[in-house]
Amino acid sequence: MSKNRDIMKIVVVGHVDHGKSSLIGRLLYDTNSLPEGTINKVKRIAKETGKPFEYAYLLDAFEEEQKQGITIDTTQIQFQSQIRDYVIIDAPGHKEFLKNMISGAANAEAALLIIDAKESVQEQSKRHAYILYLLGIKKVFVVLNKMDLVDYSEEVFNQVTLEMGEFLKTLGVSPLGYIPVSAFYGQNILKNSEFMSWYQGKNILSSMDSIEKERGVEEKPLRFPIQDVYKFDDRRIIAGRIEQGKLHVGDKIKIYPEGKETTVKSIEYWADRDQKSQIAAGESVGITVSDEFFNKRGEIITSGSDVPYVSNSFRANLFWMGKSPLIKGKTYKIKLTTQETEGELFEVIKTMDSSNLDCAGETAEVKINEVAEIIIKTKDLVAFDSFNDSQTTGRFVIVDGYDVAGGGIIVSDEAVVHNHFQAVFEYNGLKARGDIFEEYLYNSDTFNIEKKQNYLPVYTLGDEIEVKGESFSYPSNFDVLILRDNTAIRVRNQKITSITQLSDYKHEGYPVLNGRGFEINVKSDEEVQSFLRDWKVLSSTELLSKWVVFGKYRSIQFA
Amino acid sequence: MNHLDQLEAQSIFILREAYKKLGKLGMLWSIGKDSTVLLWLAKKAFFGHCPFPFIHVDTTYKIPEMIAYRDKVSKELSLDLIVHTNEEAIKNGMGPEQGRLVCCKALKTDALQQVVKKYEFEGLIVGVRRDEEGSRSKERVFSERNKEDKWDYSNQPPEMWDQFKTDFPKGNHIRVHPLLAWNEIDIWEYIRRENIPLIDLYFARNGERYRSLGCAPCTGKIKSNATTLDDIIEELKTTTVSERAGRAQDQEDSYAMQKLRKDGYM
Ligand SMILES: Nc1nc2c(ncn2[C@@H]2O[C@H](COP(=O)(O)OP(=O)(O)OP(=O)(O)O)[C@@H](O)[C@H]2O)c(=O)[nH]1
Ligand SMILES: [Mg+2]
């Protein structure tokens, strides 16, 4: 084995009983990756219980799993192909064990999504696809298993492929390919099957070998979360794992959330072979710095101009695995890399059943197996990135009681949120938020767009409003639709003439704005209705790009 | 980074998490190859220091060379070593004749429970690996045991993105598994790469060697001519026999290890 072989982690997911464990078992068996003892043991168990030999038992080690013929918990197993090493992660397909599926999948770089060709696309096929998408796993092969049960039919293959393809399209996911196999009969596993000569693509193993590794985390901006600070001897060592980027002695660094500046004095090591002048992503390291100010676990060391967000709130996509729902008004523990803080659910923008993307719009809570777009508010300032920019500093878990109950991917930061629900419009029991009268500024030190925090009045019926600010200029007549608070406001001659529920709103031909002061491009009541329908099904980015114009009434000023 | 670099970095990360987040912490040290690698990784994680005690559960049936080696190394490295035996059981004549699983339970599981209670450990670092056997293959990195040391294996909490279980009721403890992702060959290649000193029972003498170390009555040797690390690695690449084939307690019953480990066995 050459020293620098790559290692690739692949999770196998899909609906219960569609053959995930069998496929892995078969792959290990055919590649002679298992000791004889392991195979003999499964043979013996099959004999003792009078059941046929199951490749799945090579993975499903628990007695309960074998007795029930079902995977309960995830496992990982190593094997090698000609070109590299693999860690294959088996995930359970039963809905009840979704938390175990996620525990497995969260470690993976790529995935095989298994679908029983005969049963076709089922609830967990879709749910798992969605979870992969949320976890940021984009390299996915869809595998149609049990082709033997459909006479290796090309037609069935095409049908199922079409059905899954349509669902994946709604997620904006395009799979690397579709592979027809029979795990049980070993067809299209290591070599192409003679029963499916109509299939011109790659078999399982060659498909796996074709997945390219993500490279270049070392080249990204530095993210080095402090794990601990040691003072075992006269050195004061800052220890942790570099998640992104690289670092040298003498580098200027900034430590967030505060943004303290210092330089790297030394890279520490114990074994001689670990002496290095450069350390990089993936390595667990220790450094000393020239300024001896107080550093602690949770802070993030960065260098260069690309710095993390610092805020007490962020917008995220979340999946919930907890038996009790995620609710407002309760304090949870939020863990983001090595940072830990108390936090709460500030707002649910929308929730979705993760298996059919049925949207429940705004609700007050997030239930088990649901995914949601939410805003989290934390007690302390946190340093983080958007998941797109940096995976490890762009994700967090929520601990409810003693257990991790939710995982989230950060979409963006939110301006520091106030402690109380801050209404801009209020009338007759209706309260609506928005930052329509706040200034948008470009901060030339941080290169970020920020909102100026000023305390604004609360408007009600009859009030005259300010239509011009530094960064906005509204007409004298317009409507505001504040979706998250289900409220519509009419402004005529710069005065508020009505504050009603959205359902009572009728378009009168005046411009329509959202709660942020952006134009919603609707010209008629029909268009308003179709916009509202889109709001229920589209992601916020999709909705904004389709309907909303930023610059019509707003601009960004230099701060 | 190659495969071993990645495993090493991850294990060090886990050790540091355990040290930071768990209260009283100890490392199980069985003298074998996995414990030896663990000790080495701890030295790397803490820059030459070992900021927790090492625990050896002595069944009194260990292969004698293991005990001699244990005492030599712990003196050389001035380890803070806790040796514990279930004296009560020994006094009452416990031994493998009573039944292997009964004996394992008394001299290992119960003994371990006694140490945990006595020193009020909140975290125990254990060198188990997924590839050793079935119930270990399903383990979490941070795995909770309740007040009776029981493992609720069919209802394990989520573990993702290296956010480990660090919240639990007082009286429970966490088994920390830094080597979970390693396999047997990884261990040997790492020992070779890092040049880690090791007990010589693993190297063949007179055509036989130990592949896994345990209690003398229940641990068999394998036929082998592997006298160097290179030989051992070469041998493992071609063998079809599993690592714990020489460990009698594993063979007692199809689910022997699952049953033992559910009750607190390592
Ligand atoms: N005919 C046929 N049966 C198969 C094939 N692959 C798997 N099976 C059978 O399908 C059943 C379920 O297989 P598993 O591998 O346990 O399915 P799984 O997806 O791992 O199930 P969970 O992990 O419980 O979600 C077993 O009885 C297998 O023998 C196949 O290619 N053809
Ligand atoms: Mg399975």
PDB file of C-alpha atoms in Angstrom, chain B:
ATOM      1  CA  MET B   1      -2.406  14.119   5.010  1.00  0.00           C
ATOM      2  CA  ASN B   2      -2.382  10.394   4.581  1.00  0.00           C
ATOM      3  CA  HIS B   3      -4.612   7.854   6.230  1.00  0.00           C
ATOM      4  CA  LEU B   4      -2.525   7.510   9.412  1.00  0.00           C
ATOM      5  CA  ASP B   5      -2.159  11.281   9.769  1.00  0.00           C
ATOM      6  CA  GLN B   6      -5.919  11.605   9.621  1.00  0.00           C
ATOM      7  CA  LEU B   7      -6.517   8.880  12.179  1.00  0.00           C
ATOM      8  CA  GLU B   8      -3.914  10.383  14.479  1.00  0.00           C
ATOM      9  CA  ALA B   9      -5.348  13.899  14.226  1.00  0.00           C
ATOM     10  CA  GLN B  10      -8.854  12.649  14.935  1.00  0.00           C
ATOM     11  CA  SER B  11      -7.750  10.600  17.952  1.00  0.00           C
ATOM     12  CA  ILE B  12      -5.869  13.546  19.407  1.00  0.00           C
ATOM     13  CA  PHE B  13      -8.932  15.712  18.901  1.00  0.00           C
ATOM     14  CA  ILE B  14     -11.035  13.145  20.793  1.00  0.00           C
ATOM     15  CA  LEU B  15      -8.546  12.884  23.665  1.00  0.00           C
ATOM     16  CA  ARG B  16      -8.484  16.651  24.032  1.00  0.00           C
ATOM     17  CA  GLU B  17     -12.285  16.826  24.009  1.00  0.00           C
ATOM     18  CA  ALA B  18     -12.431  14.210  26.751  1.00  0.00           C
ATOM     19  CA  TYR B  19      -9.858  16.037  28.854  1.00  0.00           C
ATOM     20  CA  LYS B  20     -11.630  19.366  28.478  1.00  0.00           C
ATOM     21  CA  LYS B  21     -15.240  18.294  28.785  1.00  0.00           C
ATOM     22  CA  LEU B  22     -15.334  15.381  31.213  1.00  0.00           C
ATOM     23  CA  GLY B  23     -14.702  15.579  34.933  1.00  0.00           C
ATOM     24  CA  LYS B  24     -12.462  12.934  36.430  1.00  0.00           C
ATOM     25  CA  LEU B  25     -10.819  11.098  33.568  1.00  0.00           C
ATOM     26  CA  GLY B  26      -8.784   7.893  33.394  1.00  0.00           C
ATOM     27  CA  MET B  27      -7.302   5.776  30.642  1.00  0.00           C
ATOM     28  CA  LEU B  28      -7.622   2.002  30.612  1.00  0.00           C
ATOM     29  CA  TRP B  29      -4.249   0.509  30.018  1.00  0.00           C
ATOM     30  CA  SER B  30      -4.022  -3.151  29.166  1.00  0.00           C
ATOM     31  CA  ILE B  31      -0.350  -3.234  28.069  1.00  0.00           C
ATOM     32  CA  GLY B  32      -1.403  -4.428  24.612  1.00  0.00           C
ATOM     33  CA  LYS B  33      -0.737  -2.753  21.280  1.00  0.00           C
ATOM     34  CA  ASP B  34      -3.872  -0.610  21.295  1.00  0.00           C
ATOM     35  CA  SER B  35      -3.226   0.762  24.790  1.00  0.00           C
ATOM     36  CA  THR B  36       0.333   1.387  23.781  1.00  0.00           C
ATOM     37  CA  VAL B  37      -0.797   3.461  20.818  1.00  0.00           C
ATOM     38  CA  LEU B  38      -3.277   5.287  23.053  1.00  0.00           C
ATOM     39  CA  LEU B  39      -0.560   6.217  25.488  1.00  0.00           C
ATOM     40  CA  TRP B  40       1.553   7.517  22.618  1.00  0.00           C
ATOM     41  CA  LEU B  41      -1.350   9.579  21.267  1.00  0.00           C
ATOM     42  CA  ALA B  42      -1.961  11.035  24.735  1.00  0.00           C
ATOM     43  CA  LYS B  43       1.667  12.143  24.871  1.00  0.00           C
ATOM     44  CA  LYS B  44       1.212  13.853  21.532  1.00  0.00           C
ATOM     45  CA  ALA B  45      -2.117  15.406  22.494  1.00  0.00           C
ATOM     46  CA  PHE B  46      -0.743  16.885  25.705  1.00  0.00           C
ATOM     47  CA  PHE B  47       2.785  17.662  24.529  1.00  0.00           C
ATOM     48  CA  GLY B  48       4.618  15.028  26.527  1.00  0.00           C
ATOM     49  CA  HIS B  49       2.337  15.061  29.561  1.00  0.00           C
ATOM     50  CA  CYS B  50      -0.334  12.595  30.661  1.00  0.00           C
ATOM     51  CA  PRO B  51      -2.827  14.617  32.629  1.00  0.00           C
ATOM     52  CA  PHE B  52      -4.853  11.656  33.926  1.00  0.00           C
ATOM     53  CA  PRO B  53      -4.245   8.330  35.663  1.00  0.00           C
ATOM     54  CA  PHE B  54      -3.845   5.015  33.878  1.00  0.00           C
ATOM     55  CA  ILE B  55      -5.957   2.123  35.046  1.00  0.00           C
ATOM     56  CA  HIS B  56      -4.998  -1.489  34.786  1.00  0.00           C
ATOM     57  CA  VAL B  57      -7.703  -3.992  35.681  1.00  0.00           C
ATOM     58  CA  ASP B  58      -5.621  -6.929  36.863  1.00  0.00           C
ATOM     59  CA  THR B  59      -7.480 -10.224  36.758  1.00  0.00           C
ATOM     60  CA  THR B  60      -4.436 -12.001  38.303  1.00  0.00           C
ATOM     61  CA  TYR B  61      -4.637 -14.351  35.309  1.00  0.00           C
ATOM     62  CA  LYS B  62      -2.727 -12.109  32.921  1.00  0.00           C
ATOM     63  CA  ILE B  63       0.235 -13.459  30.990  1.00  0.00           C
ATOM     64  CA  PRO B  64       3.112 -12.887  33.470  1.00  0.00           C
ATOM     65  CA  GLU B  65       5.291 -10.963  30.984  1.00  0.00           C
ATOM     66  CA  MET B  66       2.493  -8.421  30.715  1.00  0.00           C
ATOM     67  CA  ILE B  67       2.685  -7.563  34.384  1.00  0.00           C
ATOM     68  CA  ALA B  68       6.464  -7.273  34.330  1.00  0.00           C
ATOM     69  CA  TYR B  69       6.260  -5.030  31.277  1.00  0.00           C
ATOM     70  CA  ARG B  70       3.509  -2.921  32.860  1.00  0.00           C
ATOM     71  CA  ASP B  71       5.616  -2.215  35.933  1.00  0.00           C
ATOM     72  CA  LYS B  72       8.706  -1.451  33.901  1.00  0.00           C
ATOM     73  CA  VAL B  73       6.990   1.030  31.586  1.00  0.00           C
ATOM     74  CA  SER B  74       4.967   2.766  34.262  1.00  0.00           C
ATOM     75  CA  LYS B  75       8.167   3.318  36.240  1.00  0.00           C
ATOM     76  CA  GLU B  76      10.128   4.567  33.230  1.00  0.00           C
ATOM     77  CA  LEU B  77       7.407   7.007  32.232  1.00  0.00           C
ATOM     78  CA  SER B  78       6.419   7.694  35.861  1.00  0.00           C
ATOM     79  CA  LEU B  79       2.788   7.088  35.005  1.00  0.00           C
ATOM     80  CA  ASP B  80       0.108   7.657  37.574  1.00  0.00           C
ATOM     81  CA  LEU B  81      -1.013   4.006  37.556  1.00  0.00           C
ATOM     82  CA  ILE B  82      -4.019   2.519  39.306  1.00  0.00           C
ATOM     83  CA  VAL B  83      -3.959  -1.274  39.468  1.00  0.00           C
ATOM     84  CA  HIS B  84      -7.220  -2.804  40.541  1.00  0.00           C
ATOM     85  CA  THR B  85      -8.315  -6.386  41.161  1.00  0.00           C
ATOM     86  CA  ASN B  86     -11.700  -7.685  42.241  1.00  0.00           C
ATOM     87  CA  GLU B  87     -10.176  -9.185  45.416  1.00  0.00           C
ATOM     88  CA  GLU B  88     -13.507 -10.372  46.717  1.00  0.00           C
ATOM     89  CA  ALA B  89     -14.094 -12.535  43.655  1.00  0.00           C
ATOM     90  CA  ILE B  90     -10.541 -13.880  43.670  1.00  0.00           C
ATOM     91  CA  LYS B  91     -10.897 -14.781  47.344  1.00  0.00           C
ATOM     92  CA  ASN B  92     -14.032 -16.704  46.472  1.00  0.00           C
ATOM     93  CA  GLY B  93     -12.128 -18.673  43.885  1.00  0.00           C
ATOM     94  CA  MET B  94     -13.230 -16.972  40.676  1.00  0.00           C
ATOM     95  CA  GLY B  95     -11.489 -18.302  37.586  1.00  0.00           C
ATOM     96  CA  PRO B  96     -12.169 -19.465  34.045  1.00  0.00           C
ATOM     97  CA  GLU B  97     -13.261 -22.905  35.300  1.00  0.00           C
ATOM     98  CA  GLN B  98     -16.405 -21.197  36.591  1.00  0.00           C
ATOM     99  CA  GLY B  99     -17.294 -20.417  33.014  1.00  0.00           C
ATOM    100  CA  ARG B 100     -15.471 -17.994  30.810  1.00  0.00           C
ATOM    101  CA  LEU B 101     -18.170 -15.368  30.591  1.00  0.00           C
ATOM    102  CA  VAL B 102     -18.835 -15.571  34.336  1.00  0.00           C
ATOM    103  CA  CYS B 103     -15.150 -15.076  34.955  1.00  0.00           C
ATOM    104  CA  CYS B 104     -14.862 -12.145  32.513  1.00  0.00           C
ATOM    105  CA  LYS B 105     -17.839 -10.515  34.149  1.00  0.00           C
ATOM    106  CA  ALA B 106     -16.427 -10.837  37.658  1.00  0.00           C
ATOM    107  CA  LEU B 107     -12.769 -10.081  37.055  1.00  0.00           C
ATOM    108  CA  LYS B 108     -13.089  -7.505  34.310  1.00  0.00           C
ATOM    109  CA  THR B 109     -16.578  -5.981  34.163  1.00  0.00           C
ATOM    110  CA  ASP B 110     -17.200  -5.936  37.914  1.00  0.00           C
ATOM    111  CA  ALA B 111     -13.629  -4.950  38.678  1.00  0.00           C
ATOM    112  CA  LEU B 112     -13.903  -2.064  36.255  1.00  0.00           C
ATOM    113  CA  GLN B 113     -17.142  -0.967  37.845  1.00  0.00           C
ATOM    114  CA  GLN B 114     -15.441  -0.997  41.232  1.00  0.00           C
ATOM    115  CA  VAL B 115     -12.669   1.327  40.017  1.00  0.00           C
ATOM    116  CA  VAL B 116     -15.139   3.688  38.389  1.00  0.00           C
ATOM    117  CA  LYS B 117     -17.139   3.918  41.616  1.00  0.00           C
ATOM    118  CA  LYS B 118     -14.106   4.146  43.866  1.00  0.00           C
ATOM    119  CA  TYR B 119     -12.440   6.991  41.995  1.00  0.00           C
ATOM    120  CA  GLU B 120     -15.680   8.516  40.706  1.00  0.00           C
ATOM    121  CA  PHE B 121     -14.555   8.559  37.114  1.00  0.00           C
ATOM    122  CA  GLU B 122     -16.696  10.546  34.699  1.00  0.00           C
ATOM    123  CA  GLY B 123     -14.711   9.507  31.679  1.00  0.00           C
ATOM    124  CA  LEU B 124     -12.858   6.313  30.813  1.00  0.00           C
ATOM    125  CA  ILE B 125     -10.656   6.279  27.737  1.00  0.00           C
ATOM    126  CA  VAL B 126     -10.743   2.831  26.177  1.00  0.00           C
ATOM    127  CA  GLY B 127      -8.839   1.610  23.129  1.00  0.00           C
ATOM    128  CA  VAL B 128     -11.572  -0.400  21.425  1.00  0.00           C
ATOM    129  CA  ARG B 129     -11.859  -0.428  17.641  1.00  0.00           C
ATOM    130  CA  ARG B 130     -14.829  -0.962  15.339  1.00  0.00           C
ATOM    131  CA  ASP B 131     -13.120  -3.725  13.416  1.00  0.00           C
ATOM    132  CA  GLU B 132     -12.539  -5.900  16.501  1.00  0.00           C
ATOM    133  CA  GLU B 133     -16.019  -7.386  16.717  1.00  0.00           C
ATOM    134  CA  GLY B 134     -19.712  -6.683  16.105  1.00  0.00           C
ATOM    135  CA  SER B 135     -20.872  -4.791  19.178  1.00  0.00           C
ATOM    136  CA  ARG B 136     -17.826  -2.541  19.060  1.00  0.00           C
ATOM    137  CA  SER B 137     -18.537  -1.813  15.414  1.00  0.00           C
ATOM    138  CA  LYS B 138     -21.714  -0.041  16.505  1.00  0.00           C
ATOM    139  CA  GLU B 139     -20.137   2.129  19.179  1.00  0.00           C
ATOM    140  CA  ARG B 140     -20.162   5.884  19.435  1.00  0.00           C
ATOM    141  CA  VAL B 141     -16.950   7.815  20.138  1.00  0.00           C
ATOM    142  CA  PHE B 142     -18.403   9.127  23.397  1.00  0.00           C
ATOM    143  CA  SER B 143     -20.583   6.318  24.723  1.00  0.00           C
ATOM    144  CA  GLU B 144     -22.598   6.692  27.883  1.00  0.00           C
ATOM    145  CA  ARG B 145     -22.855   4.096  30.651  1.00  0.00           C
ATOM    146  CA  ASN B 146     -25.476   4.473  33.355  1.00  0.00           C
ATOM    147  CA  LYS B 147     -25.010   4.160  37.109  1.00  0.00           C
ATOM    148  CA  GLU B 148     -24.977   0.360  36.810  1.00  0.00           C
ATOM    149  CA  ASP B 149     -22.452   0.621  33.953  1.00  0.00           C
ATOM    150  CA  LYS B 150     -25.075  -0.534  31.459  1.00  0.00           C
ATOM    151  CA  TRP B 151     -24.881   0.417  27.802  1.00  0.00           C
ATOM    152  CA  ASP B 152     -28.229   1.265  26.182  1.00  0.00           C
ATOM    153  CA  TYR B 153     -26.949   0.176  22.793  1.00  0.00           C
ATOM    154  CA  SER B 154     -30.268   0.057  21.006  1.00  0.00           C
ATOM    155  CA  ASN B 155     -31.002   3.685  21.726  1.00  0.00           C
ATOM    156  CA  GLN B 156     -27.799   5.626  21.274  1.00  0.00           C
ATOM    157  CA  PRO B 157     -28.036   9.397  20.948  1.00  0.00           C
ATOM    158  CA  PRO B 158     -26.992  11.189  17.758  1.00  0.00           C
ATOM    159  CA  GLU B 159     -23.299  11.900  17.382  1.00  0.00           C
ATOM    160  CA  MET B 160     -22.302  14.158  14.530  1.00  0.00           C
ATOM    161  CA  TRP B 161     -19.755  16.665  13.353  1.00  0.00           C
ATOM    162  CA  ASP B 162     -17.493  15.780  16.272  1.00  0.00           C
ATOM    163  CA  GLN B 163     -20.000  17.156  18.738  1.00  0.00           C
ATOM    164  CA  PHE B 164     -19.750  14.442  21.342  1.00  0.00           C
ATOM    165  CA  LYS B 165     -21.950  13.520  24.246  1.00  0.00           C
ATOM    166  CA  THR B 166     -20.751  15.659  27.116  1.00  0.00           C
ATOM    167  CA  ASP B 167     -24.044  16.113  28.982  1.00  0.00           C
ATOM    168  CA  PHE B 168     -25.300  13.303  31.194  1.00  0.00           C
ATOM    169  CA  PRO B 169     -26.716  12.750  34.683  1.00  0.00           C
ATOM    170  CA  LYS B 170     -24.308  12.619  37.588  1.00  0.00           C
ATOM    171  CA  GLY B 171     -23.236   9.078  38.410  1.00  0.00           C
ATOM    172  CA  ASN B 172     -23.175   7.992  34.768  1.00  0.00           C
ATOM    173  CA  HIS B 173     -19.898   7.910  32.927  1.00  0.00           C
ATOM    174  CA  ILE B 174     -18.662   8.178  29.374  1.00  0.00           C
ATOM    175  CA  ARG B 175     -16.524   5.612  27.606  1.00  0.00           C
ATOM    176  CA  VAL B 176     -14.291   7.542  25.271  1.00  0.00           C
ATOM    177  CA  HIS B 177     -13.092   5.618  22.206  1.00  0.00           C
ATOM    178  CA  PRO B 178     -10.288   7.467  20.416  1.00  0.00           C
ATOM    179  CA  LEU B 179      -9.279   4.423  18.345  1.00  0.00           C
ATOM    180  CA  LEU B 180     -12.752   3.501  17.126  1.00  0.00           C
ATOM    181  CA  ALA B 181     -11.965   4.284  13.485  1.00  0.00           C
ATOM    182  CA  TRP B 182      -8.615   2.465  13.415  1.00  0.00           C
ATOM    183  CA  ASN B 183      -8.260  -1.086  12.229  1.00  0.00           C
ATOM    184  CA  GLU B 184      -5.684  -3.652  13.213  1.00  0.00           C
ATOM    185  CA  ILE B 185      -3.280  -2.886  10.371  1.00  0.00           C
ATOM    186  CA  ASP B 186      -3.521   0.849  11.053  1.00  0.00           C
ATOM    187  CA  ILE B 187      -2.338   0.169  14.598  1.00  0.00           C
ATOM    188  CA  TRP B 188       0.664  -1.796  13.384  1.00  0.00           C
ATOM    189  CA  GLU B 189       1.577   0.641  10.644  1.00  0.00           C
ATOM    190  CA  TYR B 190       1.397   3.451  13.155  1.00  0.00           C
ATOM    191  CA  ILE B 191       3.591   1.602  15.638  1.00  0.00           C
ATOM    192  CA  ARG B 192       6.110   1.096  12.856  1.00  0.00           C
ATOM    193  CA  ARG B 193       5.950   4.652  11.602  1.00  0.00           C
ATOM    194  CA  GLU B 194       6.271   6.212  15.050  1.00  0.00           C
ATOM    195  CA  ASN B 195       8.720   3.642  16.284  1.00  0.00           C
ATOM    196  CA  ILE B 196       6.719   2.979  19.444  1.00  0.00           C
ATOM    197  CA  PRO B 197       8.214   0.532  21.964  1.00  0.00           C
ATOM    198  CA  LEU B 198       6.036  -2.532  22.451  1.00  0.00           C
ATOM    199  CA  ILE B 199       5.897  -5.699  24.557  1.00  0.00           C
ATOM    200  CA  ASP B 200       7.618  -8.544  22.699  1.00  0.00           C
ATOM    201  CA  LEU B 201       4.824 -11.091  23.143  1.00  0.00           C
ATOM    202  CA  TYR B 202       3.501  -9.961  19.766  1.00  0.00           C
ATOM    203  CA  PHE B 203       6.628 -11.155  17.966  1.00  0.00           C
ATOM    204  CA  ALA B 204       7.012 -14.796  17.003  1.00  0.00           C
ATOM    205  CA  ARG B 205       9.121 -17.146  19.042  1.00  0.00           C
ATOM    206  CA  ASN B 206       9.332 -20.804  18.065  1.00  0.00           C
ATOM    207  CA  GLY B 207       6.788 -20.339  15.294  1.00  0.00           C
ATOM    208  CA  GLU B 208       4.131 -18.778  17.510  1.00  0.00           C
ATOM    209  CA  ARG B 209       3.025 -15.323  18.577  1.00  0.00           C
ATOM    210  CA  TYR B 210       0.173 -13.528  20.302  1.00  0.00           C
ATOM    211  CA  ARG B 211      -2.051 -11.480  18.043  1.00  0.00           C
ATOM    212  CA  SER B 212      -4.170 -10.145  20.867  1.00  0.00           C
ATOM    213  CA  LEU B 213      -3.246 -10.091  24.546  1.00  0.00           C
ATOM    214  CA  GLY B 214      -5.490 -11.056  27.428  1.00  0.00           C
ATOM    215  CA  CYS B 215      -5.640 -13.506  30.304  1.00  0.00           C
ATOM    216  CA  ALA B 216      -3.303 -16.491  29.990  1.00  0.00           C
ATOM    217  CA  PRO B 217      -5.931 -19.244  30.260  1.00  0.00           C
ATOM    218  CA  CYS B 218      -8.191 -17.685  27.636  1.00  0.00           C
ATOM    219  CA  THR B 219      -5.758 -16.259  25.120  1.00  0.00           C
ATOM    220  CA  GLY B 220      -4.273 -18.446  22.445  1.00  0.00           C
ATOM    221  CA  LYS B 221      -1.222 -17.901  20.270  1.00  0.00           C
ATOM    222  CA  ILE B 222      -1.293 -18.054  16.526  1.00  0.00           C
ATOM    223  CA  LYS B 223       1.137 -19.882  14.285  1.00  0.00           C
ATOM    224  CA  SER B 224       3.446 -17.273  12.880  1.00  0.00           C
ATOM    225  CA  ASN B 225       6.983 -16.523  11.871  1.00  0.00           C
ATOM    226  CA  ALA B 226       6.550 -12.784  12.100  1.00  0.00           C
ATOM    227  CA  THR B 227       9.466 -11.512  14.143  1.00  0.00           C
ATOM    228  CA  THR B 228       9.473  -7.889  13.021  1.00  0.00           C
ATOM    229  CA  LEU B 229       6.882  -5.159  12.530  1.00  0.00           C
ATOM    230  CA  ASP B 230       7.262  -5.528   8.769  1.00  0.00           C
ATOM    231  CA  ASP B 231       6.573  -9.260   9.067  1.00  0.00           C
ATOM    232  CA  ILE B 232       3.478  -8.678  11.178  1.00  0.00           C
ATOM    233  CA  ILE B 233       2.046  -6.133   8.751  1.00  0.00           C
ATOM    234  CA  GLU B 234       2.738  -8.450   5.827  1.00  0.00           C
ATOM    235  CA  GLU B 235       1.115 -11.336   7.681  1.00  0.00           C
ATOM    236  CA  LEU B 236      -2.025  -9.336   8.492  1.00  0.00           C
ATOM    237  CA  LYS B 237      -2.483  -8.293   4.891  1.00  0.00           C
ATOM    238  CA  THR B 238      -2.883 -11.871   3.808  1.00  0.00           C
ATOM    239  CA  THR B 239      -4.500 -13.517   6.808  1.00  0.00           C
ATOM    240  CA  THR B 240      -8.117 -14.601   6.717  1.00  0.00           C
ATOM    241  CA  VAL B 241      -8.326 -15.290  10.433  1.00  0.00           C
ATOM    242  CA  SER B 242      -9.905 -12.630  12.607  1.00  0.00           C
ATOM    243  CA  GLU B 243      -7.941 -10.820  15.263  1.00  0.00           C
ATOM    244  CA  ARG B 244      -9.845 -12.058  18.275  1.00  0.00           C
ATOM    245  CA  ALA B 245     -10.026 -15.675  17.089  1.00  0.00           C
ATOM    246  CA  GLY B 246      -7.612 -16.528  19.889  1.00  0.00           C
ATOM    247  CA  ARG B 247      -9.793 -14.931  22.555  1.00  0.00           C
ATOM    248  CA  ALA B 248     -11.933 -17.680  24.044  1.00  0.00           C
ATOM    249  CA  GLN B 249     -14.611 -15.475  25.592  1.00  0.00           C
ATOM    250  CA  ASP B 250     -15.610 -14.174  22.140  1.00  0.00           C
ATOM    251  CA  GLN B 251     -16.341 -17.661  20.873  1.00  0.00           C
ATOM    252  CA  GLU B 252     -18.617 -18.736  23.720  1.00  0.00           C
ATOM    253  CA  ASP B 253     -21.791 -17.594  22.024  1.00  0.00           C
ATOM    254  CA  SER B 254     -22.686 -15.680  18.834  1.00  0.00           C
ATOM    255  CA  TYR B 255     -23.512 -12.586  20.814  1.00  0.00           C
ATOM    256  CA  ALA B 256     -21.118 -13.083  23.731  1.00  0.00           C
ATOM    257  CA  MET B 257     -19.385  -9.743  23.375  1.00  0.00           C
ATOM    258  CA  GLN B 258     -22.622  -7.847  22.967  1.00  0.00           C
ATOM    259  CA  LYS B 259     -23.892  -9.376  26.197  1.00  0.00           C
ATOM    260  CA  LEU B 260     -20.681  -8.711  28.100  1.00  0.00           C
ATOM    261  CA  ARG B 261     -20.383  -5.185  26.818  1.00  0.00           C
ATOM    262  CA  LYS B 262     -24.013  -4.316  27.524  1.00  0.00           C
ATOM    263  CA  ASP B 263     -23.180  -4.914  31.186  1.00  0.00           C
ATOM    264  CA  GLY B 264     -20.119  -2.705  31.186  1.00  0.00           C
ATOM    265  CA  TYR B 265     -17.306  -4.806  29.732  1.00  0.00           C
ATOM    266  CA  MET B 266     -14.726  -2.825  27.805  1.00  0.00           C
TER     267      MET B 266
END
